[in-house]
PDB file of N, CA and C and ligand atoms in Angstrom:
ATOM      1  N   MET T   1       0.955  -1.155  -0.218  1.00 53.00           N
ATOM      2  CA  MET T   1      -0.071   0.073   0.059  1.00 53.00           C
ATOM      3  C   MET T   1       0.886   1.258   0.080  1.00 53.00           C
ATOM      4  N   LYS T   2       1.949   1.494   0.906  1.00 62.00           N
ATOM      5  CA  LYS T   2       2.747   2.355   1.088  1.00 62.00           C
ATOM      6  C   LYS T   2       3.419   2.713  -0.215  1.00 62.00           C
ATOM      7  N   ILE T   3       3.987   1.502  -0.782  1.00 60.00           N
ATOM      8  CA  ILE T   3       5.146   1.613  -2.113  1.00 60.00           C
ATOM      9  C   ILE T   3       3.950   1.912  -3.033  1.00 60.00           C
ATOM     10  N   ALA T   4       2.811   1.666  -3.307  1.00 64.00           N
ATOM     11  CA  ALA T   4       1.677   1.881  -4.487  1.00 64.00           C
ATOM     12  C   ALA T   4       1.538   3.356  -4.222  1.00 64.00           C
ATOM     13  N   THR T   5       1.386   3.783  -2.934  1.00 61.00           N
ATOM     14  CA  THR T   5       1.067   5.317  -3.023  1.00 61.00           C
ATOM     15  C   THR T   5       2.392   6.012  -3.445  1.00 61.00           C
ATOM     16  N   LEU T   6       3.364   5.788  -3.092  1.00 57.00           N
ATOM     17  CA  LEU T   6       4.678   6.144  -3.373  1.00 57.00           C
ATOM     18  C   LEU T   6       4.780   6.141  -4.818  1.00 57.00           C
ATOM     19  N   LEU T   7       4.804   5.120  -5.561  1.00 57.00           N
ATOM     20  CA  LEU T   7       4.761   5.257  -7.167  1.00 57.00           C
ATOM     21  C   LEU T   7       3.714   6.164  -7.773  1.00 57.00           C
ATOM     22  N   LEU T   8       2.459   6.087  -7.078  1.00 59.00           N
ATOM     23  CA  LEU T   8       1.437   6.983  -7.599  1.00 59.00           C
ATOM     24  C   LEU T   8       2.084   8.442  -7.775  1.00 59.00           C
ATOM     25  N   ILE T   9       2.448   8.875  -6.285  1.00 60.00           N
ATOM     26  CA  ILE T   9       3.061  10.284  -6.419  1.00 60.00           C
ATOM     27  C   ILE T   9       3.931  10.454  -7.161  1.00 60.00           C
ATOM     28  N   THR T  10       5.051   9.350  -7.195  1.00 60.00           N
ATOM     29  CA  THR T  10       6.226   9.937  -8.306  1.00 60.00           C
ATOM     30  C   THR T  10       5.660   9.914  -9.724  1.00 60.00           C
ATOM     31  N   CYS T  11       4.806   9.053 -10.239  1.00 57.00           N
ATOM     32  CA  CYS T  11       4.209   9.304 -11.557  1.00 57.00           C
ATOM     33  C   CYS T  11       3.567  10.659 -11.684  1.00 57.00           C
ATOM     34  N   LEU T  12       2.601  10.823 -10.708  1.00 62.00           N
ATOM     35  CA  LEU T  12       1.747  12.092 -11.103  1.00 62.00           C
ATOM     36  C   LEU T  12       2.558  13.629 -10.836  1.00 62.00           C
ATOM     37  N   PHE T  13       3.336  13.117  -9.779  1.00 62.00           N
ATOM     38  CA  PHE T  13       4.006  14.511  -9.515  1.00 62.00           C
ATOM     39  C   PHE T  13       5.365  14.327  -9.048  1.00 62.00           C
ATOM     40  N   PRO T  14       6.341  14.117 -10.397  1.00 59.00           N
ATOM     41  CA  PRO T  14       7.739  13.876 -10.427  1.00 59.00           C
ATOM     42  C   PRO T  14       8.221  15.160  -9.839  1.00 59.00           C
ATOM     43  N   ALA T  15       7.673  16.395 -10.214  1.00 60.00           N
ATOM     44  CA  ALA T  15       8.542  17.492  -9.600  1.00 60.00           C
ATOM     45  C   ALA T  15       8.352  17.575  -8.026  1.00 60.00           C
ATOM     46  N   ALA T  16       7.627  16.774  -7.222  1.00 58.00           N
ATOM     47  CA  ALA T  16       7.634  16.823  -5.909  1.00 58.00           C
ATOM     48  C   ALA T  16       9.181  16.029  -5.698  1.00 58.00           C
ATOM     49  N   LEU T  17       9.708  15.445  -5.846  1.00 60.00           N
ATOM     50  CA  LEU T  17      10.946  14.622  -5.905  1.00 60.00           C
ATOM     51  C   LEU T  17      11.882  15.591  -5.827  1.00 60.00           C
ATOM     52  N   ARG T  18      11.687  16.438  -6.799  1.00 61.00           N
ATOM     53  CA  ARG T  18      13.127  17.304  -6.900  1.00 61.00           C
ATOM     54  C   ARG T  18      12.959  18.738  -6.317  1.00 61.00           C
ATOM     55  N   ALA T  19      11.543  18.746  -6.000  1.00 69.00           N
ATOM     56  CA  ALA T  19      11.522  20.306  -4.988  1.00 69.00           C
ATOM     57  C   ALA T  19      12.592  20.200  -4.046  1.00 69.00           C
ATOM     58  N   GLU T  20      13.121  21.481  -4.049  1.00 82.00           N
ATOM     59  CA  GLU T  20      13.906  21.497  -2.665  1.00 82.00           C
ATOM     60  C   GLU T  20      13.152  22.498  -1.705  1.00 82.00           C
ATOM     61  N   VAL T  21      13.436  22.276  -0.291  1.00 83.00           N
ATOM     62  CA  VAL T  21      12.797  22.531   0.438  1.00 83.00           C
ATOM     63  C   VAL T  21      13.338  23.776   1.549  1.00 83.00           C
ATOM     64  N   GLU T  22      12.993  24.738   1.353  1.00 86.00           N
ATOM     65  CA  GLU T  22      13.760  25.679   2.377  1.00 86.00           C
ATOM     66  C   GLU T  22      13.459  25.258   3.649  1.00 86.00           C
ATOM     67  N   VAL T  23      14.382  25.070   4.573  1.00 84.00           N
ATOM     68  CA  VAL T  23      14.224  25.021   6.202  1.00 84.00           C
ATOM     69  C   VAL T  23      14.925  26.395   6.574  1.00 84.00           C
ATOM     70  N   ASN T  24      13.704  26.663   7.589  1.00 87.00           N
ATOM     71  CA  ASN T  24      14.198  27.855   8.361  1.00 87.00           C
ATOM     72  C   ASN T  24      14.634  27.591   9.274  1.00 87.00           C
ATOM     73  N   ARG T  25      16.169  27.370   9.729  1.00 87.00           N
ATOM     74  CA  ARG T  25      16.987  26.880  10.737  1.00 87.00           C
ATOM     75  C   ARG T  25      16.380  27.428  12.111  1.00 87.00           C
ATOM     76  N   ALA T  26      15.732  28.631  12.024  1.00 87.00           N
ATOM     77  CA  ALA T  26      15.734  29.160  13.622  1.00 87.00           C
ATOM     78  C   ALA T  26      14.533  28.618  13.782  1.00 87.00           C
ATOM     79  N   MET T  27      13.544  28.400  13.008  1.00 88.00           N
ATOM     80  CA  MET T  27      12.331  27.954  13.683  1.00 88.00           C
ATOM     81  C   MET T  27      12.436  26.229  13.785  1.00 88.00           C
ATOM     82  N   LEU T  28      13.566  25.641  13.778  1.00 87.00           N
ATOM     83  CA  LEU T  28      13.882  24.199  13.654  1.00 87.00           C
ATOM     84  C   LEU T  28      13.587  23.916  15.386  1.00 87.00           C
ATOM     85  N   GLY T  29      14.014  24.903  16.399  1.00 86.00           N
ATOM     86  CA  GLY T  29      14.181  24.430  17.926  1.00 86.00           C
ATOM     87  C   GLY T  29      12.661  24.734  18.366  1.00 86.00           C
ATOM     88  N   MET T  30      11.703  25.208  17.519  1.00 89.00           N
ATOM     89  CA  MET T  30       9.985  25.050  17.786  1.00 89.00           C
ATOM     90  C   MET T  30       9.858  23.554  18.038  1.00 89.00           C
ATOM     91  N   PHE T  31      10.392  22.615  17.167  1.00 88.00           N
ATOM     92  CA  PHE T  31      10.023  21.223  17.043  1.00 88.00           C
ATOM     93  C   PHE T  31      10.692  20.241  18.174  1.00 88.00           C
ATOM     94  N   GLN T  32       9.721  19.625  18.848  1.00 88.00           N
ATOM     95  CA  GLN T  32      10.645  18.604  19.701  1.00 88.00           C
ATOM     96  C   GLN T  32       9.911  17.169  19.463  1.00 88.00           C
ATOM     97  N   PRO T  33      10.968  15.853  19.951  1.00 90.00           N
ATOM     98  CA  PRO T  33       9.764  14.894  19.968  1.00 90.00           C
ATOM     99  C   PRO T  33       8.679  15.002  21.019  1.00 90.00           C
ATOM    100  N   ILE T  34       7.386  14.485  20.376  1.00 87.00           N
ATOM    101  CA  ILE T  34       6.310  14.335  21.339  1.00 87.00           C
ATOM    102  C   ILE T  34       6.753  13.592  22.511  1.00 87.00           C
ATOM    103  N   PRO T  35       6.055  13.804  23.754  1.00 87.00           N
ATOM    104  CA  PRO T  35       6.677  13.273  25.062  1.00 87.00           C
ATOM    105  C   PRO T  35       6.025  11.617  25.347  1.00 87.00           C
ATOM    106  N   GLU T  36       6.670  11.064  25.926  1.00 86.00           N
ATOM    107  CA  GLU T  36       6.111   9.612  25.999  1.00 86.00           C
ATOM    108  C   GLU T  36       4.840   9.613  26.720  1.00 86.00           C
ATOM    109  N   VAL T  37       4.490  10.429  27.679  1.00 82.00           N
ATOM    110  CA  VAL T  37       3.191  10.463  28.054  1.00 82.00           C
ATOM    111  C   VAL T  37       2.925  11.910  28.337  1.00 82.00           C
ATOM    112  N   ALA T  38       1.422  12.260  27.859  1.00 84.00           N
ATOM    113  CA  ALA T  38       0.863  13.617  27.905  1.00 84.00           C
ATOM    114  C   ALA T  38       0.302  13.890  29.340  1.00 84.00           C
ATOM    115  N   GLU T  39       1.253  13.955  30.408  1.00 89.00           N
ATOM    116  CA  GLU T  39       0.808  14.296  31.868  1.00 89.00           C
ATOM    117  C   GLU T  39      -0.254  15.379  31.967  1.00 89.00           C
ATOM    118  N   ASN T  40      -1.454  14.999  32.692  1.00 93.00           N
ATOM    119  CA  ASN T  40      -2.304  16.195  33.092  1.00 93.00           C
ATOM    120  C   ASN T  40      -2.601  15.689  34.432  1.00 93.00           C
ATOM    121  N   PRO T  41      -2.151  16.624  35.365  1.00 94.00           N
ATOM    122  CA  PRO T  41      -2.933  16.660  36.659  1.00 94.00           C
ATOM    123  C   PRO T  41      -4.322  16.346  37.182  1.00 94.00           C
ATOM    124  N   ALA T  42      -5.192  16.913  36.539  1.00 97.00           N
ATOM    125  CA  ALA T  42      -6.535  16.561  36.497  1.00 97.00           C
ATOM    126  C   ALA T  42      -7.047  15.258  36.167  1.00 97.00           C
ATOM    127  N   ASN T  43      -6.418  14.785  35.511  1.00 94.00           N
ATOM    128  CA  ASN T  43      -6.471  13.135  35.291  1.00 94.00           C
ATOM    129  C   ASN T  43      -5.295  12.544  34.880  1.00 94.00           C
ATOM    130  N   PRO T  44      -4.707  12.379  35.573  1.00 93.00           N
ATOM    131  CA  PRO T  44      -3.524  11.381  35.862  1.00 93.00           C
ATOM    132  C   PRO T  44      -3.586   9.996  35.121  1.00 93.00           C
ATOM    133  N   VAL T  45      -2.395   9.508  34.346  1.00 91.00           N
ATOM    134  CA  VAL T  45      -2.416   8.323  33.576  1.00 91.00           C
ATOM    135  C   VAL T  45      -2.317   7.190  34.800  1.00 91.00           C
ATOM    136  N   THR T  46      -3.101   6.165  34.930  1.00 93.00           N
ATOM    137  CA  THR T  46      -2.763   5.121  35.686  1.00 93.00           C
ATOM    138  C   THR T  46      -2.864   3.770  34.734  1.00 93.00           C
ATOM    139  N   ASP T  47      -2.112   2.699  35.245  1.00 95.00           N
ATOM    140  CA  ASP T  47      -1.837   1.356  34.281  1.00 95.00           C
ATOM    141  C   ASP T  47      -3.443   0.877  34.156  1.00 95.00           C
ATOM    142  N   ALA T  48      -4.501   1.414  35.127  1.00 97.00           N
ATOM    143  CA  ALA T  48      -5.730   0.960  34.737  1.00 97.00           C
ATOM    144  C   ALA T  48      -6.322   1.380  33.638  1.00 97.00           C
ATOM    145  N   LYS T  49      -5.985   2.653  33.561  1.00 96.00           N
ATOM    146  CA  LYS T  49      -6.426   3.600  32.328  1.00 96.00           C
ATOM    147  C   LYS T  49      -5.833   2.814  30.725  1.00 96.00           C
ATOM    148  N   VAL T  50      -4.766   2.839  30.932  1.00 94.00           N
ATOM    149  CA  VAL T  50      -3.977   2.477  29.839  1.00 94.00           C
ATOM    150  C   VAL T  50      -4.628   1.167  29.145  1.00 94.00           C
ATOM    151  N   ASP T  51      -4.624   0.040  30.363  1.00 97.00           N
ATOM    152  CA  ASP T  51      -5.112  -1.193  30.212  1.00 97.00           C
ATOM    153  C   ASP T  51      -6.484  -1.273  29.310  1.00 97.00           C
ATOM    154  N   LEU T  52      -7.382  -0.221  30.052  1.00 98.00           N
ATOM    155  CA  LEU T  52      -8.831   0.159  29.290  1.00 98.00           C
ATOM    156  C   LEU T  52      -8.775   0.542  27.866  1.00 98.00           C
ATOM    157  N   GLY T  53      -7.845   1.447  27.667  1.00 97.00           N
ATOM    158  CA  GLY T  53      -7.516   2.189  26.339  1.00 97.00           C
ATOM    159  C   GLY T  53      -7.277   0.949  25.534  1.00 97.00           C
ATOM    160  N   ARG T  54      -6.067   0.035  25.850  1.00 97.00           N
ATOM    161  CA  ARG T  54      -5.652  -0.817  24.974  1.00 97.00           C
ATOM    162  C   ARG T  54      -7.097  -2.148  24.729  1.00 97.00           C
ATOM    163  N   MET T  55      -7.766  -2.181  25.586  1.00 98.00           N
ATOM    164  CA  MET T  55      -8.901  -3.270  25.697  1.00 98.00           C
ATOM    165  C   MET T  55      -9.721  -2.433  24.584  1.00 98.00           C
ATOM    166  N   LEU T  56     -10.044  -1.266  24.757  1.00 98.00           N
ATOM    167  CA  LEU T  56     -11.159  -0.815  23.707  1.00 98.00           C
ATOM    168  C   LEU T  56     -10.485  -0.382  22.200  1.00 98.00           C
ATOM    169  N   TYR T  57      -9.248  -0.394  22.247  1.00 97.00           N
ATOM    170  CA  TYR T  57      -8.743  -0.174  20.931  1.00 97.00           C
ATOM    171  C   TYR T  57      -8.972  -1.556  19.995  1.00 97.00           C
ATOM    172  N   TYR T  58      -8.989  -2.679  20.718  1.00 98.00           N
ATOM    173  CA  TYR T  58      -8.967  -3.949  20.247  1.00 98.00           C
ATOM    174  C   TYR T  58     -10.262  -4.476  20.017  1.00 98.00           C
ATOM    175  N   ASP T  59     -11.401  -3.963  20.823  1.00 98.00           N
ATOM    176  CA  ASP T  59     -12.619  -4.017  21.006  1.00 98.00           C
ATOM    177  C   ASP T  59     -13.203  -3.982  19.643  1.00 98.00           C
ATOM    178  N   THR T  60     -13.848  -5.339  19.043  1.00 98.00           N
ATOM    179  CA  THR T  60     -14.981  -4.926  17.792  1.00 98.00           C
ATOM    180  C   THR T  60     -16.483  -4.850  18.297  1.00 98.00           C
ATOM    181  N   ARG T  61     -16.690  -4.842  19.439  1.00 97.00           N
ATOM    182  CA  ARG T  61     -17.852  -4.659  19.821  1.00 97.00           C
ATOM    183  C   ARG T  61     -18.587  -3.143  19.700  1.00 97.00           C
ATOM    184  N   LEU T  62     -17.345  -2.030  19.564  1.00 94.00           N
ATOM    185  CA  LEU T  62     -17.822  -1.153  19.217  1.00 94.00           C
ATOM    186  C   LEU T  62     -18.464  -0.627  18.139  1.00 94.00           C
ATOM    187  N   SER T  63     -18.138  -1.620  17.186  1.00 97.00           N
ATOM    188  CA  SER T  63     -18.652  -0.889  15.682  1.00 97.00           C
ATOM    189  C   SER T  63     -19.954  -2.046  15.496  1.00 97.00           C
ATOM    190  N   LYS T  64     -20.772  -1.587  14.346  1.00 97.00           N
ATOM    191  CA  LYS T  64     -22.042  -1.533  14.638  1.00 97.00           C
ATOM    192  C   LYS T  64     -22.322  -3.285  14.120  1.00 97.00           C
ATOM    193  N   ASN T  65     -21.552  -3.696  13.304  1.00 97.00           N
ATOM    194  CA  ASN T  65     -21.816  -5.076  13.123  1.00 97.00           C
ATOM    195  C   ASN T  65     -20.789  -5.972  13.758  1.00 97.00           C
ATOM    196  N   ARG T  66     -19.818  -5.123  14.941  1.00 97.00           N
ATOM    197  CA  ARG T  66     -19.131  -5.895  15.690  1.00 97.00           C
ATOM    198  C   ARG T  66     -17.871  -6.668  15.167  1.00 97.00           C
ATOM    199  N   SER T  67     -17.576  -5.895  13.883  1.00 97.00           N
ATOM    200  CA  SER T  67     -16.352  -6.836  13.363  1.00 97.00           C
ATOM    201  C   SER T  67     -15.053  -5.762  12.971  1.00 97.00           C
ATOM    202  N   VAL T  68     -15.414  -4.563  13.530  1.00 97.00           N
ATOM    203  CA  VAL T  68     -14.143  -3.598  13.511  1.00 97.00           C
ATOM    204  C   VAL T  68     -13.665  -3.073  14.663  1.00 97.00           C
ATOM    205  N   SER T  69     -12.709  -2.971  14.621  1.00 97.00           N
ATOM    206  CA  SER T  69     -11.783  -2.314  15.731  1.00 97.00           C
ATOM    207  C   SER T  69     -11.046  -1.052  15.352  1.00 97.00           C
ATOM    208  N   CYS T  70     -10.221  -0.265  16.259  1.00 97.00           N
ATOM    209  CA  CYS T  70      -9.501   0.444  15.919  1.00 97.00           C
ATOM    210  C   CYS T  70      -8.484  -0.023  15.071  1.00 97.00           C
ATOM    211  N   ASN T  71      -8.097  -1.080  15.627  1.00 97.00           N
ATOM    212  CA  ASN T  71      -6.659  -1.643  15.166  1.00 97.00           C
ATOM    213  C   ASN T  71      -7.009  -2.161  13.662  1.00 97.00           C
ATOM    214  N   THR T  72      -8.342  -2.457  13.340  1.00 96.00           N
ATOM    215  CA  THR T  72      -8.794  -2.952  11.812  1.00 96.00           C
ATOM    216  C   THR T  72      -8.047  -1.952  10.891  1.00 96.00           C
ATOM    217  N   CYS T  73      -8.310  -0.516  10.660  1.00 95.00           N
ATOM    218  CA  CYS T  73      -7.266   0.163  10.131  1.00 95.00           C
ATOM    219  C   CYS T  73      -6.209   0.616  10.553  1.00 95.00           C
ATOM    220  N   HIS T  74      -5.868   1.019  11.947  1.00 96.00           N
ATOM    221  CA  HIS T  74      -4.889   1.500  12.745  1.00 96.00           C
ATOM    222  C   HIS T  74      -4.121   0.156  12.995  1.00 96.00           C
ATOM    223  N   ASP T  75      -3.733  -0.658  12.062  1.00 96.00           N
ATOM    224  CA  ASP T  75      -3.044  -2.028  12.789  1.00 96.00           C
ATOM    225  C   ASP T  75      -1.882  -1.428  13.477  1.00 96.00           C
ATOM    226  N   LEU T  76      -1.726  -1.692  14.638  1.00 94.00           N
ATOM    227  CA  LEU T  76      -0.403  -1.268  15.452  1.00 94.00           C
ATOM    228  C   LEU T  76       1.082  -2.371  15.260  1.00 94.00           C
ATOM    229  N   ALA T  77       0.488  -3.318  14.272  1.00 94.00           N
ATOM    230  CA  ALA T  77       1.524  -4.164  13.785  1.00 94.00           C
ATOM    231  C   ALA T  77       2.255  -3.516  12.642  1.00 94.00           C
ATOM    232  N   SER T  78       1.792  -2.431  12.017  1.00 93.00           N
ATOM    233  CA  SER T  78       2.262  -1.626  11.007  1.00 93.00           C
ATOM    234  C   SER T  78       2.271  -0.235  11.498  1.00 93.00           C
ATOM    235  N   PHE T  79       2.424   0.011  12.841  1.00 91.00           N
ATOM    236  CA  PHE T  79       2.549   1.241  13.442  1.00 91.00           C
ATOM    237  C   PHE T  79       1.274   2.088  13.478  1.00 91.00           C
ATOM    238  N   GLY T  80       0.046   1.401  13.051  1.00 92.00           N
ATOM    239  CA  GLY T  80      -1.430   2.324  13.204  1.00 92.00           C
ATOM    240  C   GLY T  80      -1.401   3.259  11.960  1.00 92.00           C
ATOM    241  N   ASP T  81      -0.742   3.188  11.100  1.00 86.00           N
ATOM    242  CA  ASP T  81      -0.854   4.214  10.100  1.00 86.00           C
ATOM    243  C   ASP T  81      -0.793   3.616   8.658  1.00 86.00           C
ATOM    244  N   ASP T  82      -1.158   2.358   8.393  1.00 74.00           N
ATOM    245  CA  ASP T  82      -1.406   1.726   7.124  1.00 74.00           C
ATOM    246  C   ASP T  82      -2.725   2.168   6.578  1.00 74.00           C
TER     247      ASP T  82
HETATM  248  C1  HEC S   1     -12.690   2.116   8.988  1.00 69.82           C
HETATM  249  C2  HEC S   1     -11.311   2.691   9.182  1.00 69.82           C
HETATM  250  C3  HEC S   1     -10.844   3.228  10.504  1.00 69.82           C
HETATM  251  C4  HEC S   1     -11.287   2.743  11.460  1.00 69.82           C
HETATM  252  C5  HEC S   1     -11.907   1.566  12.208  1.00 69.82           C
HETATM  253  C6  HEC S   1     -10.631   3.731  12.750  1.00 69.82           C
HETATM  254  N1  HEC S   1      -9.810   4.852  11.794  1.00 69.82           N
HETATM  255 FE1  HEC S   1      -9.233   6.360  12.896  1.00 69.82          FE
HETATM  256  N2  HEC S   1      -8.635   6.819  10.976  1.00 69.82           N
HETATM  257  C7  HEC S   1      -9.063   6.226   9.916  1.00 69.82           C
HETATM  258  C8  HEC S   1      -8.800   7.077   8.627  1.00 69.82           C
HETATM  259  C9  HEC S   1      -8.808   6.735   7.227  1.00 69.82           C
HETATM  260  C10 HEC S   1      -8.179   8.355   8.980  1.00 69.82           C
HETATM  261  C11 HEC S   1      -7.474   9.660   8.560  1.00 69.82           C
HETATM  262  C12 HEC S   1      -8.943  10.434   8.267  1.00 69.82           C
HETATM  263  C13 HEC S   1      -8.230  11.692   7.706  1.00 69.82           C
HETATM  264  O1  HEC S   1      -7.175  12.165   7.779  1.00 69.82           O
HETATM  265  O2  HEC S   1      -9.201  12.525   7.059  1.00 69.82           O
HETATM  266  C14 HEC S   1      -8.212   8.206  10.607  1.00 69.82           C
HETATM  267  C15 HEC S   1      -7.864   9.054  11.792  1.00 69.82           C
HETATM  268  C16 HEC S   1      -7.460   9.134  12.976  1.00 69.82           C
HETATM  269  C17 HEC S   1      -6.780   9.911  13.908  1.00 69.82           C
HETATM  270  C18 HEC S   1      -6.344  11.208  13.349  1.00 69.82           C
HETATM  271  C19 HEC S   1      -4.903  10.829  13.078  1.00 69.82           C
HETATM  272  C20 HEC S   1      -3.997  12.145  12.478  1.00 69.82           C
HETATM  273  O3  HEC S   1      -3.140  12.163  12.356  1.00 69.82           O
HETATM  274  O4  HEC S   1      -4.669  13.432  12.604  1.00 69.82           O
HETATM  275  C21 HEC S   1      -6.975   9.267  15.140  1.00 69.82           C
HETATM  276  C22 HEC S   1      -6.654  10.059  16.288  1.00 69.82           C
HETATM  277  C23 HEC S   1      -7.778   8.114  14.996  1.00 69.82           C
HETATM  278  N3  HEC S   1      -8.037   7.855  13.520  1.00 69.82           N
HETATM  279  C24 HEC S   1      -8.115   7.248  15.684  1.00 69.82           C
HETATM  280  C25 HEC S   1      -9.007   6.280  16.196  1.00 69.82           C
HETATM  281  C26 HEC S   1      -9.399   5.427  16.835  1.00 69.82           C
HETATM  282  C27 HEC S   1      -9.165   5.629  18.416  1.00 69.82           C
HETATM  283  C28 HEC S   1     -10.529   4.324  16.756  1.00 69.82           C
HETATM  284  C29 HEC S   1     -10.985   3.436  17.220  1.00 69.82           C
HETATM  285  C30 HEC S   1     -12.181   3.889  18.164  1.00 69.82           C
HETATM  286  C31 HEC S   1     -10.241   4.728  15.132  1.00 69.82           C
HETATM  287  N4  HEC S   1      -9.416   5.557  14.461  1.00 69.82           N
HETATM  288  C32 HEC S   1     -10.853   3.699  14.078  1.00 69.82           C
HETATM  289  C33 HEC S   1      -9.615   5.271   9.736  1.00 69.82           C
HETATM  290  C34 HEC S   1     -10.459   4.427  10.606  1.00 69.82           C
END
């Protein structure tokens, strides 16, 4: 899927591969890796909440015909973005 998408982009927009991107070095400092955990003192992360989130993520009962979970489309085996 990803290779097909790349091929499609390459064929349709060959200039996109040659395009030079100007990077404003002064602005690079604005970007940082996202934190492992987004702390919220009003709603602290607990193991129980993480377990519940993981359970819901894989739960097909959330879909109308009980066959689709978040992981169906956002398969974590392929980093959730395929
Ligand atoms: C039927 C496929 C499908 C299912 C099931 C699905 N998603 Fe998505 N999800 C998508 C698609 C496609 C997009 C991108 C939509 C867009 O960019 O317009 C998306 C986008 C997202 C985004 C935004 C990502 C970003 O970079 O902005 C989040 C967060 C997300 N989904 C979470 C979930 C969660 C949580 C579930 C389960 C409750 C779920 N999705 C179930 C297909 C799905």
